[in-house]
mmCIF file of C-alpha atoms in Angstrom:
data_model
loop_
_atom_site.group_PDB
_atom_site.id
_atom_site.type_symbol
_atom_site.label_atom_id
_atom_site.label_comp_id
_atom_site.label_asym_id
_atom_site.label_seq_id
_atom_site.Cartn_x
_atom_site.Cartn_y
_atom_site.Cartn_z
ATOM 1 C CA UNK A 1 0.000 0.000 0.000
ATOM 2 C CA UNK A 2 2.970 2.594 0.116
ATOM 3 C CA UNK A 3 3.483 5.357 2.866
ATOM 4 C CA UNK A 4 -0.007 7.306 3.992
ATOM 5 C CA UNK A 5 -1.841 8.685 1.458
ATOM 6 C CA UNK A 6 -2.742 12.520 2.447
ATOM 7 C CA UNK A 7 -5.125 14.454 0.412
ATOM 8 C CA UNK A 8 -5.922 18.057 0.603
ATOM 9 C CA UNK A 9 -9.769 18.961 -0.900
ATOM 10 C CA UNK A 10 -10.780 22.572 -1.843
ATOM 11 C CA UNK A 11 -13.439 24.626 -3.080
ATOM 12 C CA UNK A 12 -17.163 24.582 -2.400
ATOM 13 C CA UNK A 13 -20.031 27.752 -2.103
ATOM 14 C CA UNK A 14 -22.528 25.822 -3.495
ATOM 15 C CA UNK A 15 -23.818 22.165 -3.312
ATOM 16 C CA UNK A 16 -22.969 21.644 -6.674
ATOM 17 C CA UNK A 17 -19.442 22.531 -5.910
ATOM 18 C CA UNK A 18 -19.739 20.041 -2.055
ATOM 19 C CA UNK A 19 -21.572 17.374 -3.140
ATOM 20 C CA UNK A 20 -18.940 16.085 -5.460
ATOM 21 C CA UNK A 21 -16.067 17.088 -3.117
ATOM 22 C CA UNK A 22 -17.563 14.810 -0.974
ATOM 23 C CA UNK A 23 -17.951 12.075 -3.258
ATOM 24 C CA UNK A 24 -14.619 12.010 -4.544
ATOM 25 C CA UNK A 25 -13.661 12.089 -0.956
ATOM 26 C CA UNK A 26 -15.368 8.953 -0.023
ATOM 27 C CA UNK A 27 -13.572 7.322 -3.029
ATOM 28 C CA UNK A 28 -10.515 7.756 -1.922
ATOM 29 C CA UNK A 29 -11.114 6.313 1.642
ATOM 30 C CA UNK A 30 -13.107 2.903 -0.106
ATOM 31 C CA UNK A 31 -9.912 2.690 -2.135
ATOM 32 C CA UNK A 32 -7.054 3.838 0.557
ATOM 33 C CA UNK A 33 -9.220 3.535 3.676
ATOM 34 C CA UNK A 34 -5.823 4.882 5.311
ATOM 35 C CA UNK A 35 -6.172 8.031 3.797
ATOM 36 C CA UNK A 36 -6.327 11.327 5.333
ATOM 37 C CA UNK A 37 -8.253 14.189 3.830
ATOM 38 C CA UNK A 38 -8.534 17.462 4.482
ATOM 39 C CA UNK A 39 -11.019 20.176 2.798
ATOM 40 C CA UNK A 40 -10.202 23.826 2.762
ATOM 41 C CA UNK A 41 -13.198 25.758 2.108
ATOM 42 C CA UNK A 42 -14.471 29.441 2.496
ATOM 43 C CA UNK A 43 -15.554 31.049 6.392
ATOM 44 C CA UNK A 44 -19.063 31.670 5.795
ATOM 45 C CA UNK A 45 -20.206 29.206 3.127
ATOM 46 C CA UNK A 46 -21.902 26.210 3.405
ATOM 47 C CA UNK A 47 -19.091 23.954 3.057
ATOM 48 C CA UNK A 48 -18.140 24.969 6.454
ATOM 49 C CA UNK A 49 -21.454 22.954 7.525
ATOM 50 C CA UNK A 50 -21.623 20.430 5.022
ATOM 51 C CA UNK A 51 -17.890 18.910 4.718
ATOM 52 C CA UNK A 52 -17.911 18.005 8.819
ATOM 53 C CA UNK A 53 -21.576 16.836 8.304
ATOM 54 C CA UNK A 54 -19.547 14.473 6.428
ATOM 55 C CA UNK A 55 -17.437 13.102 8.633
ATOM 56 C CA UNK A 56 -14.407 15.004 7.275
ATOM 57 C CA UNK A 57 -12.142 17.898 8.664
ATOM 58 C CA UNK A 58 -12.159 21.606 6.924
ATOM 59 C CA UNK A 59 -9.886 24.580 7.626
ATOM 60 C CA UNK A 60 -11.541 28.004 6.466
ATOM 61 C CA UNK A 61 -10.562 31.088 4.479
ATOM 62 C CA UNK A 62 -11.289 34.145 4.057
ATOM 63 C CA UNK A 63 -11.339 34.294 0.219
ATOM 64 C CA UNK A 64 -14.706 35.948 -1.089
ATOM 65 C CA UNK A 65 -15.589 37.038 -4.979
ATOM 66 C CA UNK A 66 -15.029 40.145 -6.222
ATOM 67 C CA UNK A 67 -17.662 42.674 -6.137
ATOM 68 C CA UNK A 68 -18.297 44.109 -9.745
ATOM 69 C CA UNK A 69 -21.051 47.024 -8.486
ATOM 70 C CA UNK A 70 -18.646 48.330 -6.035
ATOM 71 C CA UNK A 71 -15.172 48.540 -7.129
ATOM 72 C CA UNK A 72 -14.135 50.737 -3.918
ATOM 73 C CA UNK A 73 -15.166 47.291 -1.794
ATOM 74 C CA UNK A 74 -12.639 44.858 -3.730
ATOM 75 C CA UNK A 75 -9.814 46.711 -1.474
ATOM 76 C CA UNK A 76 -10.478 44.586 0.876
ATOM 77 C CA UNK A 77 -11.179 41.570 -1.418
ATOM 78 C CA UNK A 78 -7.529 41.956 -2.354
ATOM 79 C CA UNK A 79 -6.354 41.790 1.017
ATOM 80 C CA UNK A 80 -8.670 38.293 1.579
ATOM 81 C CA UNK A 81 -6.695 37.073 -1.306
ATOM 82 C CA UNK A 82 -3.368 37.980 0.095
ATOM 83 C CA UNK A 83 -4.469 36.370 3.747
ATOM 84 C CA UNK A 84 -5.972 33.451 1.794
ATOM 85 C CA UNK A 85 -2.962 32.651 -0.221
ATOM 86 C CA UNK A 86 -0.914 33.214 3.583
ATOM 87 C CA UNK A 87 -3.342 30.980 5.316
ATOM 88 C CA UNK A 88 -3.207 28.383 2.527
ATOM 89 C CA UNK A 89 0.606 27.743 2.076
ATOM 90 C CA UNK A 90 0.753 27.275 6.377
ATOM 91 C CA UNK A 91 -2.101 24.790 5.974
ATOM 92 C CA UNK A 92 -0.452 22.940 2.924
ATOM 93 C CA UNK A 93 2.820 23.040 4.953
ATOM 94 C CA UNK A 94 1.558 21.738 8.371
ATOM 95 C CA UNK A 95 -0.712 19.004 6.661
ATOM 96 C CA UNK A 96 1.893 17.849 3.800
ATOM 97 C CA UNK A 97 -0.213 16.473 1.132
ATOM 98 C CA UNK A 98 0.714 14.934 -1.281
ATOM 99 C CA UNK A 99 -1.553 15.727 -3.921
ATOM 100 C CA UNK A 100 -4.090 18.382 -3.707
ATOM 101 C CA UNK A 101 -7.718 18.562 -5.921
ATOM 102 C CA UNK A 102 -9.398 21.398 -6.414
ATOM 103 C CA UNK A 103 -13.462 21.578 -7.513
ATOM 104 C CA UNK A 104 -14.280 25.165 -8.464
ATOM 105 C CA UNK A 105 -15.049 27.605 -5.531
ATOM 106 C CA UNK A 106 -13.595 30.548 -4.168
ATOM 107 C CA UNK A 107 -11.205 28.667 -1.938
ATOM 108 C CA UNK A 108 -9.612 26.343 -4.808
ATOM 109 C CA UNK A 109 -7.961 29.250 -6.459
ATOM 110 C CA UNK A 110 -5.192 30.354 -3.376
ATOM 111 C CA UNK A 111 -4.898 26.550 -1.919
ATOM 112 C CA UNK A 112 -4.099 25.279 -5.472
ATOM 113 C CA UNK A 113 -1.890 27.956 -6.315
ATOM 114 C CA UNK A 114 -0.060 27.318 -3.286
ATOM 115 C CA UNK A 115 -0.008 23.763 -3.553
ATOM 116 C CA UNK A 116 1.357 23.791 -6.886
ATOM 117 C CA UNK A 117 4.253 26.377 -6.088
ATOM 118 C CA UNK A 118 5.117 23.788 -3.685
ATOM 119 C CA UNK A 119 5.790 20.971 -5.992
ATOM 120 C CA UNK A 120 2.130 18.977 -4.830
ATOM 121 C CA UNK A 121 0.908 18.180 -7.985
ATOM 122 C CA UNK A 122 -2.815 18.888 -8.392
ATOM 123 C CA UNK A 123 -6.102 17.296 -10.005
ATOM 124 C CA UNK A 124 -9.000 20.024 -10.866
ATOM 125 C CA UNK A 125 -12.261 19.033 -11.664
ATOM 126 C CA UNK A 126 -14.903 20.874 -13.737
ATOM 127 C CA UNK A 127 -18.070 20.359 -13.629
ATOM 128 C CA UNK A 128 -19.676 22.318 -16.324
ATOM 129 C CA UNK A 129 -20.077 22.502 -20.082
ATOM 130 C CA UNK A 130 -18.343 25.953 -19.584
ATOM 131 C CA UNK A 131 -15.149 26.358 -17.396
ATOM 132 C CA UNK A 132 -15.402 28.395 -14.768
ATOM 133 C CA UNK A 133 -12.708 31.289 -14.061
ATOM 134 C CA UNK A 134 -10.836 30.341 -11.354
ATOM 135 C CA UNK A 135 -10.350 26.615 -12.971
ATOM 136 C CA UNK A 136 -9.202 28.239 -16.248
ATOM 137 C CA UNK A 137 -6.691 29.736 -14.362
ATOM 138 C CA UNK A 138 -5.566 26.843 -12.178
ATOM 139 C CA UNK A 139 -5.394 24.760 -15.254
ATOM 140 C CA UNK A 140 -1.977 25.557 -16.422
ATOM 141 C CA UNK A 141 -0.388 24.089 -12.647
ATOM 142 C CA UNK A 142 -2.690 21.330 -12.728
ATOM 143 C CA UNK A 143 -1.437 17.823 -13.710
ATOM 144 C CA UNK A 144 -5.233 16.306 -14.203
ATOM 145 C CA UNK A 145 -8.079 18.353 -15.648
ATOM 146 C CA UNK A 146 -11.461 16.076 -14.868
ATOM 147 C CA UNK A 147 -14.648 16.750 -17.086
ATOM 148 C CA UNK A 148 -17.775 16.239 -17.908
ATOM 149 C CA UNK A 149 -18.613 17.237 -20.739
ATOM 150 C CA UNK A 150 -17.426 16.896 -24.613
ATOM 151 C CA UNK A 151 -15.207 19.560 -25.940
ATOM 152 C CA UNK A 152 -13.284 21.390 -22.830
ATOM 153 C CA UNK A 153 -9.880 21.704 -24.939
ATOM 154 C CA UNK A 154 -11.445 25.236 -25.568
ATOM 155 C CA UNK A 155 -10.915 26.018 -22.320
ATOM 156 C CA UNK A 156 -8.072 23.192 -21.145
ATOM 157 C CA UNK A 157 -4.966 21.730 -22.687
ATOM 158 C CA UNK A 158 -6.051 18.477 -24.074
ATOM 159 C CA UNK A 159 -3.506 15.961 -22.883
ATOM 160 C CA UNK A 160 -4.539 17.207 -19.476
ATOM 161 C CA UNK A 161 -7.930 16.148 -19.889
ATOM 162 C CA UNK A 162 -9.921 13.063 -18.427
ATOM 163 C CA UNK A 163 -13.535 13.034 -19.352
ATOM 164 C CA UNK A 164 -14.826 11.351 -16.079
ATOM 165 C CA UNK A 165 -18.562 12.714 -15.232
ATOM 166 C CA UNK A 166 -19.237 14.000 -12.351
ATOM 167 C CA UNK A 167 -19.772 12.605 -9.017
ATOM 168 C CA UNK A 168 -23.244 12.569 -7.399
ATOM 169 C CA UNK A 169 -25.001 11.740 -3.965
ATOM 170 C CA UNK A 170 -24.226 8.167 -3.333
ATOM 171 C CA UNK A 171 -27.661 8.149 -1.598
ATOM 172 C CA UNK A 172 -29.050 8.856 -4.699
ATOM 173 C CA UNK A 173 -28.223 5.527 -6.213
ATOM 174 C CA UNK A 174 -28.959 3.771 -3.299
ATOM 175 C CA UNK A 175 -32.422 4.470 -2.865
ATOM 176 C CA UNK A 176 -33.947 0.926 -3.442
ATOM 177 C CA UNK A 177 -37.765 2.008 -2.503
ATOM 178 C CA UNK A 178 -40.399 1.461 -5.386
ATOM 179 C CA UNK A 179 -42.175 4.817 -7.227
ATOM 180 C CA UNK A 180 -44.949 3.702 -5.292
ATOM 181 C CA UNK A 181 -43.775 3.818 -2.042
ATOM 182 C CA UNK A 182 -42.128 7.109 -2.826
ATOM 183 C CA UNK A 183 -45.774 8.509 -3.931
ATOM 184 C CA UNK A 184 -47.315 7.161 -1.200
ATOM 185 C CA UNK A 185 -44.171 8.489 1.314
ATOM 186 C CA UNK A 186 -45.428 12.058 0.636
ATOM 187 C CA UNK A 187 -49.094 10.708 0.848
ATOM 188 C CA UNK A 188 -50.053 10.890 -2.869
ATOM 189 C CA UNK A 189 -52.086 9.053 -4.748
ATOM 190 C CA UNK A 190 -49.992 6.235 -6.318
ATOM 191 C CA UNK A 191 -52.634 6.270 -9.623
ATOM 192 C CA UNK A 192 -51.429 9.851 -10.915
ATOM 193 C CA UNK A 193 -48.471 11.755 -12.657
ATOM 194 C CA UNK A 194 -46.085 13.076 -10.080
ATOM 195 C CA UNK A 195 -44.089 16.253 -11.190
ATOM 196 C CA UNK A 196 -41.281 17.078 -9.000
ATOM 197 C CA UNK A 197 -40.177 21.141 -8.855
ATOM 198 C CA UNK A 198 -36.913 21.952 -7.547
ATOM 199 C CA UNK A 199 -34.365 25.147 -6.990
ATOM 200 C CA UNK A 200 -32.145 23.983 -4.973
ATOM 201 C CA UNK A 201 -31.770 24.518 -1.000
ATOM 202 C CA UNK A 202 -32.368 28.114 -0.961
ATOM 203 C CA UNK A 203 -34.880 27.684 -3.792
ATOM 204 C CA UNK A 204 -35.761 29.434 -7.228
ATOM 205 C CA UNK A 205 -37.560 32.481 -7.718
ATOM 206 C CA UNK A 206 -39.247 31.913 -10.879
ATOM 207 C CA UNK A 207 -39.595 28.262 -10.262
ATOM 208 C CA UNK A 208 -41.718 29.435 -7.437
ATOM 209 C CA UNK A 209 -43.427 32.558 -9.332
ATOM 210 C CA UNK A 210 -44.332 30.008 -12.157
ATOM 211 C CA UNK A 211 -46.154 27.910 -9.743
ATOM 212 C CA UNK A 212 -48.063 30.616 -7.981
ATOM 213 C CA UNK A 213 -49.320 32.358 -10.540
ATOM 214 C CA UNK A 214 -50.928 28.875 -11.908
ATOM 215 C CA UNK A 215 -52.724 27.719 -9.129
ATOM 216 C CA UNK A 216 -55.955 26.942 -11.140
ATOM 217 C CA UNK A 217 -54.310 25.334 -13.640
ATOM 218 C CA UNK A 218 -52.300 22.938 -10.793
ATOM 219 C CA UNK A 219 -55.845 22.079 -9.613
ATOM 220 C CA UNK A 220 -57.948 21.119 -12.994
ATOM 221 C CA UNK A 221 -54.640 19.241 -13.504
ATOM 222 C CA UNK A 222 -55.230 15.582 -12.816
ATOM 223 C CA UNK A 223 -51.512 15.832 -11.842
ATOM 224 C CA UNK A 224 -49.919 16.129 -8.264
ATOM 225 C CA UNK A 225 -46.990 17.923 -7.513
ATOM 226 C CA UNK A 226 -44.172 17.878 -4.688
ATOM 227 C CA UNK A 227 -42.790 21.670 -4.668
ATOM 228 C CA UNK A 228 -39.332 22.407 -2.866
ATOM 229 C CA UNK A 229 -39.802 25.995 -2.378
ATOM 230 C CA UNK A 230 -36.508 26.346 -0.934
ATOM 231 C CA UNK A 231 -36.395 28.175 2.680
ATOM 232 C CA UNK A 232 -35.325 31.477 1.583
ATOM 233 C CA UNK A 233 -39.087 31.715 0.206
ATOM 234 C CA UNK A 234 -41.235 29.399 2.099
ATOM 235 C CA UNK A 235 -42.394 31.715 4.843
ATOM 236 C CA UNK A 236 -43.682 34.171 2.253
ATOM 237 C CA UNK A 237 -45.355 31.443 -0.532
ATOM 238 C CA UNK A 238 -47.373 30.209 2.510
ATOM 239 C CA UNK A 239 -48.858 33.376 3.342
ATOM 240 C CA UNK A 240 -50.086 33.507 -0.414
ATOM 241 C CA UNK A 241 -50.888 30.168 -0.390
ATOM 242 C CA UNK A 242 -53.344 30.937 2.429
ATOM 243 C CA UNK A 243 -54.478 33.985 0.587
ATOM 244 C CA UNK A 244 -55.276 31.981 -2.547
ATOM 245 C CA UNK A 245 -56.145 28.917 -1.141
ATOM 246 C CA UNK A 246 -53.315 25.557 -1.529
ATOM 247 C CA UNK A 247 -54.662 23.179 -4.413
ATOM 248 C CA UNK A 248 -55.264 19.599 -2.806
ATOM 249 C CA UNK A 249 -52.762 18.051 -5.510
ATOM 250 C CA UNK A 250 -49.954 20.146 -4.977
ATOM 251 C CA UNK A 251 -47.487 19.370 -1.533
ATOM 252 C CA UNK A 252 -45.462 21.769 -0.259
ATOM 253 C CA UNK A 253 -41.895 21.708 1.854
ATOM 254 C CA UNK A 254 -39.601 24.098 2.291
ATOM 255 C CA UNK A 255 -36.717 21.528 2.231
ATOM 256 C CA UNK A 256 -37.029 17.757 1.121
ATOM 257 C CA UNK A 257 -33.862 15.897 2.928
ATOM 258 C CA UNK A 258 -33.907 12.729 0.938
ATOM 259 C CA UNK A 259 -34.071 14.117 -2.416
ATOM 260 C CA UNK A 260 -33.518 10.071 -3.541
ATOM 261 C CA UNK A 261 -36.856 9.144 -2.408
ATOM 262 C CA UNK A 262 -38.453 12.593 -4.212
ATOM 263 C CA UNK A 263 -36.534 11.873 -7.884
ATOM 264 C CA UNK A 264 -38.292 8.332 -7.268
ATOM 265 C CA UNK A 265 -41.874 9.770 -6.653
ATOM 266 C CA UNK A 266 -41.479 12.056 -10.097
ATOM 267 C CA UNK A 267 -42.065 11.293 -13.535
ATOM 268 C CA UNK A 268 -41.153 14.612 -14.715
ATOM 269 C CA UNK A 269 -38.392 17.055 -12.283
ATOM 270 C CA UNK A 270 -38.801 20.827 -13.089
ATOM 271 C CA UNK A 271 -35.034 21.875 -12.009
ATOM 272 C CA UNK A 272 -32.456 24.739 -12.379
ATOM 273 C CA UNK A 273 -29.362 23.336 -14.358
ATOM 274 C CA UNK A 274 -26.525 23.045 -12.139
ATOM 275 C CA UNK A 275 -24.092 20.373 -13.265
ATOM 276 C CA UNK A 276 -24.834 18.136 -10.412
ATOM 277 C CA UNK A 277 -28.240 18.117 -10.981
ATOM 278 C CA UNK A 278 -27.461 17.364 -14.508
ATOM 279 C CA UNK A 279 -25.294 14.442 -13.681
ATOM 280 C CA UNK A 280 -27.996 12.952 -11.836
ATOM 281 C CA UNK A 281 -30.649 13.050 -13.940
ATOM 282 C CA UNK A 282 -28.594 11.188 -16.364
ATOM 283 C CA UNK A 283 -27.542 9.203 -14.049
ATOM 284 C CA UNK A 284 -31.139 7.799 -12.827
ATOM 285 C CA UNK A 285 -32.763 8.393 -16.226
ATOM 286 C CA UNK A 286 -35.029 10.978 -14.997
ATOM 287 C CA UNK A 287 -36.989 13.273 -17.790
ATOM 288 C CA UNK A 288 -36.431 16.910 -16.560
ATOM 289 C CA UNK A 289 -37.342 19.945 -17.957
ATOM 290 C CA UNK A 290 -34.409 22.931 -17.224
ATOM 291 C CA UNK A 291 -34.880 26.514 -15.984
ATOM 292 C CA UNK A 292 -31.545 27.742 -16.298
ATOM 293 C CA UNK A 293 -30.583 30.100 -13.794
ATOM 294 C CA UNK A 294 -29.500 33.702 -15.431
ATOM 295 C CA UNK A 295 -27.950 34.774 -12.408
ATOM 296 C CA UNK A 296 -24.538 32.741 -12.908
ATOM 297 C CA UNK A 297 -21.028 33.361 -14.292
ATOM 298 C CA UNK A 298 -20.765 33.302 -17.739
ATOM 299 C CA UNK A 299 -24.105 31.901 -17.933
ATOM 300 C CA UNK A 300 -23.216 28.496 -17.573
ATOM 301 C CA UNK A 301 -26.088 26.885 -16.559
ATOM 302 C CA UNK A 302 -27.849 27.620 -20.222
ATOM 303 C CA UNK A 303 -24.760 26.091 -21.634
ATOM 304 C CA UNK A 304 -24.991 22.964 -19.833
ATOM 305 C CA UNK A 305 -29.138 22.352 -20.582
ATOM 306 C CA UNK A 306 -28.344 22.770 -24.269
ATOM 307 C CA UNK A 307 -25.686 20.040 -23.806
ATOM 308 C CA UNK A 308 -28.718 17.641 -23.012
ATOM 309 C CA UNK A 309 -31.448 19.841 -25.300
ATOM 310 C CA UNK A 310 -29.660 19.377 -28.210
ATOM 311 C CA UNK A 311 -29.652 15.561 -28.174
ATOM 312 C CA UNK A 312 -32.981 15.742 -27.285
ATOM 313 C CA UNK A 313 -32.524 14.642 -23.590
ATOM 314 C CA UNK A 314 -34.174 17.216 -22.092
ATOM 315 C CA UNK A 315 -36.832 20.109 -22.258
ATOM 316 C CA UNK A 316 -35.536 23.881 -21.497
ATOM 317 C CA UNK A 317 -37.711 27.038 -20.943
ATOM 318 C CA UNK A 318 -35.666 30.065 -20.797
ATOM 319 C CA UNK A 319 -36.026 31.663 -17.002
ATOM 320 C CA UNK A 320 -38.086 35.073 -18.422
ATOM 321 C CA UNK A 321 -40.651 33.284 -19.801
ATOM 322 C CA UNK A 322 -40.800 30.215 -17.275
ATOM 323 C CA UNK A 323 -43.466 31.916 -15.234
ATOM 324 C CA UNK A 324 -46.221 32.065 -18.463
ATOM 325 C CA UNK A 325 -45.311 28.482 -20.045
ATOM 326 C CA UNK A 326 -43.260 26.450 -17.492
ATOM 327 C CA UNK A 327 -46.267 24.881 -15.712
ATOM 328 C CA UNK A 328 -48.728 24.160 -18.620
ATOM 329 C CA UNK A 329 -45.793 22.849 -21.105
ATOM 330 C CA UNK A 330 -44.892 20.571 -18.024
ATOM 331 C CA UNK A 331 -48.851 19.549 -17.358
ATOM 332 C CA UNK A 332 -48.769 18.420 -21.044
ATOM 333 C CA UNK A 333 -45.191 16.486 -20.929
ATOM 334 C CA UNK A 334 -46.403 14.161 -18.005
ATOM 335 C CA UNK A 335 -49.033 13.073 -19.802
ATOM 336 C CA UNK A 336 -47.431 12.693 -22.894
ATOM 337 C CA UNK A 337 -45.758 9.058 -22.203
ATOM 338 C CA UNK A 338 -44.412 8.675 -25.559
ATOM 339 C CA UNK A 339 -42.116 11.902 -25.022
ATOM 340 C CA UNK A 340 -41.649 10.831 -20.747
ATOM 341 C CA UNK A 341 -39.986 7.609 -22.789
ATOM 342 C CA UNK A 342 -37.750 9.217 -25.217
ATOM 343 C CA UNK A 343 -36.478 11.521 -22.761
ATOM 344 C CA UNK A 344 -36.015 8.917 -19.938
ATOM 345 C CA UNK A 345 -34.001 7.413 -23.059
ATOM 346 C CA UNK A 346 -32.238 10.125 -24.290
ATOM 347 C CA UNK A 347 -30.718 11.283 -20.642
ATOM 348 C CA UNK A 348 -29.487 7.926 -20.137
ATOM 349 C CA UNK A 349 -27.104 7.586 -22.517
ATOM 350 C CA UNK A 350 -25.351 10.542 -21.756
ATOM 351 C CA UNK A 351 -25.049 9.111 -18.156
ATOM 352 C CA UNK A 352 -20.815 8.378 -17.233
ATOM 353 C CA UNK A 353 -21.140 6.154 -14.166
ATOM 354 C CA UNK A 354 -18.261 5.409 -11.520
ATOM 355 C CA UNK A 355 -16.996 8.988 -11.730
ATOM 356 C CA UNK A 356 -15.983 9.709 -8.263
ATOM 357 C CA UNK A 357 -13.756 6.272 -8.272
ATOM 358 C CA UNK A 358 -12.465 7.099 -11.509
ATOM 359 C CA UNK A 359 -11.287 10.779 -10.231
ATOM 360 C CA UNK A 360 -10.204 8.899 -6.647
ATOM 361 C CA UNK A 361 -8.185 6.656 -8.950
ATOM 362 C CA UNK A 362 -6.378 9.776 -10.354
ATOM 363 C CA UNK A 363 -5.465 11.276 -6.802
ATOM 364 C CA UNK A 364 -4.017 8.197 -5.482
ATOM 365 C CA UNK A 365 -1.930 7.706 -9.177
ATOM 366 C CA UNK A 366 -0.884 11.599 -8.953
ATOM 367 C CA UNK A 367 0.203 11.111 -5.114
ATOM 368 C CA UNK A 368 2.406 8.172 -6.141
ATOM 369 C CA UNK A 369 3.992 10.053 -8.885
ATOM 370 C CA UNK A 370 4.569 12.856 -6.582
ATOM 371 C CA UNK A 371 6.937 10.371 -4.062
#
């Protein structure tokens, strides 16, 4: 087995960013149970919660984005930089890695930087269609570029790249309950469509507007629904709920924990695009119709439903129309089982299972290299 394997983890913000993290993570230890692992996130995001929730240690920075309204503000961004980059190199020195992977985030930028100006080599993964900045930067260090998608040597030297998927919840997979008892788990009638809307944790705006304003239509449906509001909005879509009166057919929660059990229940997810979101769908063959979100860099989330649209694995509606056609174009696609099929067909060839043991594979092959 060699000397002890010890891996250094960073980046995170969002769940798309932790959830693999975490996954790649627990590849290593199945593989190397010896390993030790170590995240480095950003103070104040949720990987600060999330990584320990885990069952693995995370040192914070103080890294943070800079703010393009208020240029006068990114004085101080450039000092978080210069303290990140500090903080990083002490980390990377007291912990000795010997390889170091990076998975988009604020905090990936400084700790890879560092790692890689100490001789650690270093594994970044992408996961969308569309490289994000701080990877396109970090590329040239990095020894391993992991991907997704088709056609990232715009953005990546191409003998660098591994096309590997990305990693998902392993409790996704797992879930081994019927889509009965998943209708019946959120006490729905096992005889009817199910459509599933999600926005993530915090939730979606217009995924939420696009509901609200079709209330009537949601109850002349003959369709239920299970709606993740998200809990930045739930407080306030109750009060209207109460105002306009909550359709029998339609359940909603602010959060749903075991989002395994929910894909299960749905024949047709209403989602944002996120990459991990993608990968899942594909990965459990599940038709979707994509909101992107506008409010990302680059716009990336467009780029990676048109990945799927264009092979005809998936439905889009662009997010300023969403609230006049999202609802009745998904009404009409749950009943339509002939187009349910061919997408449920579609998405599942574009699925690239095993990812996060074929990245984990990588870091242990870079770390031995790196002796």
């Amino acid at each position: 087995m060699g000397k002890d394997l010890r891996v250094i983890i960073s980046g995170g913000g969002t769940g798309g960013h932790i959830f693999p993290a975490v996954s790649i993570a627990n590849a290593i230890k199945a593989l190397r149970p010896d390993a030790d692992i170590l995240f480095v996130g950003a103070l104040g995001r949720m990987e600060m919660q999330r990584v320990p929730d885990a069952g693995y240690a995370i040192k914070g920075l103080p890294i943070c984005g800079f703010d393009r309204k208020n240029l006068l503000k990114n004085i101080k961004v450039l000092y978080k930089i210069w303290k990140s980059q500090r903080m990083a190199k002490k980390i990377i020195k007291d912990f000795k890695p010997q390889v170091a992977v990076g998975v988009g985030g604020y905090a990936s930028g400084p700790t890879l930087n560092k790692a890689a100006s100490m001789g650690i080599p270093c594994l970044i993964q992408e996961q969308n269609s569309y490289a994000g900045v701080t990877n396109k930067l970090l590329a040239k260090k990095a020894e391993r570029i992991c991907v997704a998608y088709d056609g990232m040597e715009r953005f990546f030297p191409a003998e660098k790249i591994i096309k590997t998927g990305n990693p998902v919840r392993q409790s996704l997979l797992e879930t081994t309950i019927s889509q009965e008892e998943a209708v019946r788990s959120f006490h729905l009638d096992t005889n009817k469509k199910t459509i599933l809307l999600v926005g993530g944790s915090l939730g979606a705006r217009t995924i939420n507007e696009s509901v609200i304003r079709h209330l009537d239509h949601i109850r002349n449906s003959g369709v239920q629904f299970i709606w993740q509001t998200g809990k930045y909005y739930h407080a306030q879509i109750l009060e209207r709920l109460e105002k306009e009166g909550k359709p029998e057919n339609l359940i909603v929660t602010d959060f749903i924990s075991d989002m395994g059990v929910a894909y299960k229940a749905a024949d047709l997810v209403i989602s944002r695009a996120g990459a991990s979101s993608i990968s899942e769908f594909c990965l459990i063959g599940k038709p979707v119709i994509l909101v992107p979100s506008p409010n990302v860099a680059e716009d990336h989330q467009t780029k990676n439903a048109m990945a799927l649209v264009n092979v005809d694995a998936a439905l889009y509606v662009k997010d300023s129309e969403a609230p006049a056609i999202l609802l009745p174009l998904a009404i009409d696609t749950v009943k339509d089982e002939e187009k349910l099929t061919s997408l449920r067909e579609h998405i599942l060839k574009l699925a690239l299972p095993d990812s996060a043991e074929i990245i984990a594979k990588e870091v242990i092959k870079l770390a031995n290299n790196g002796e």
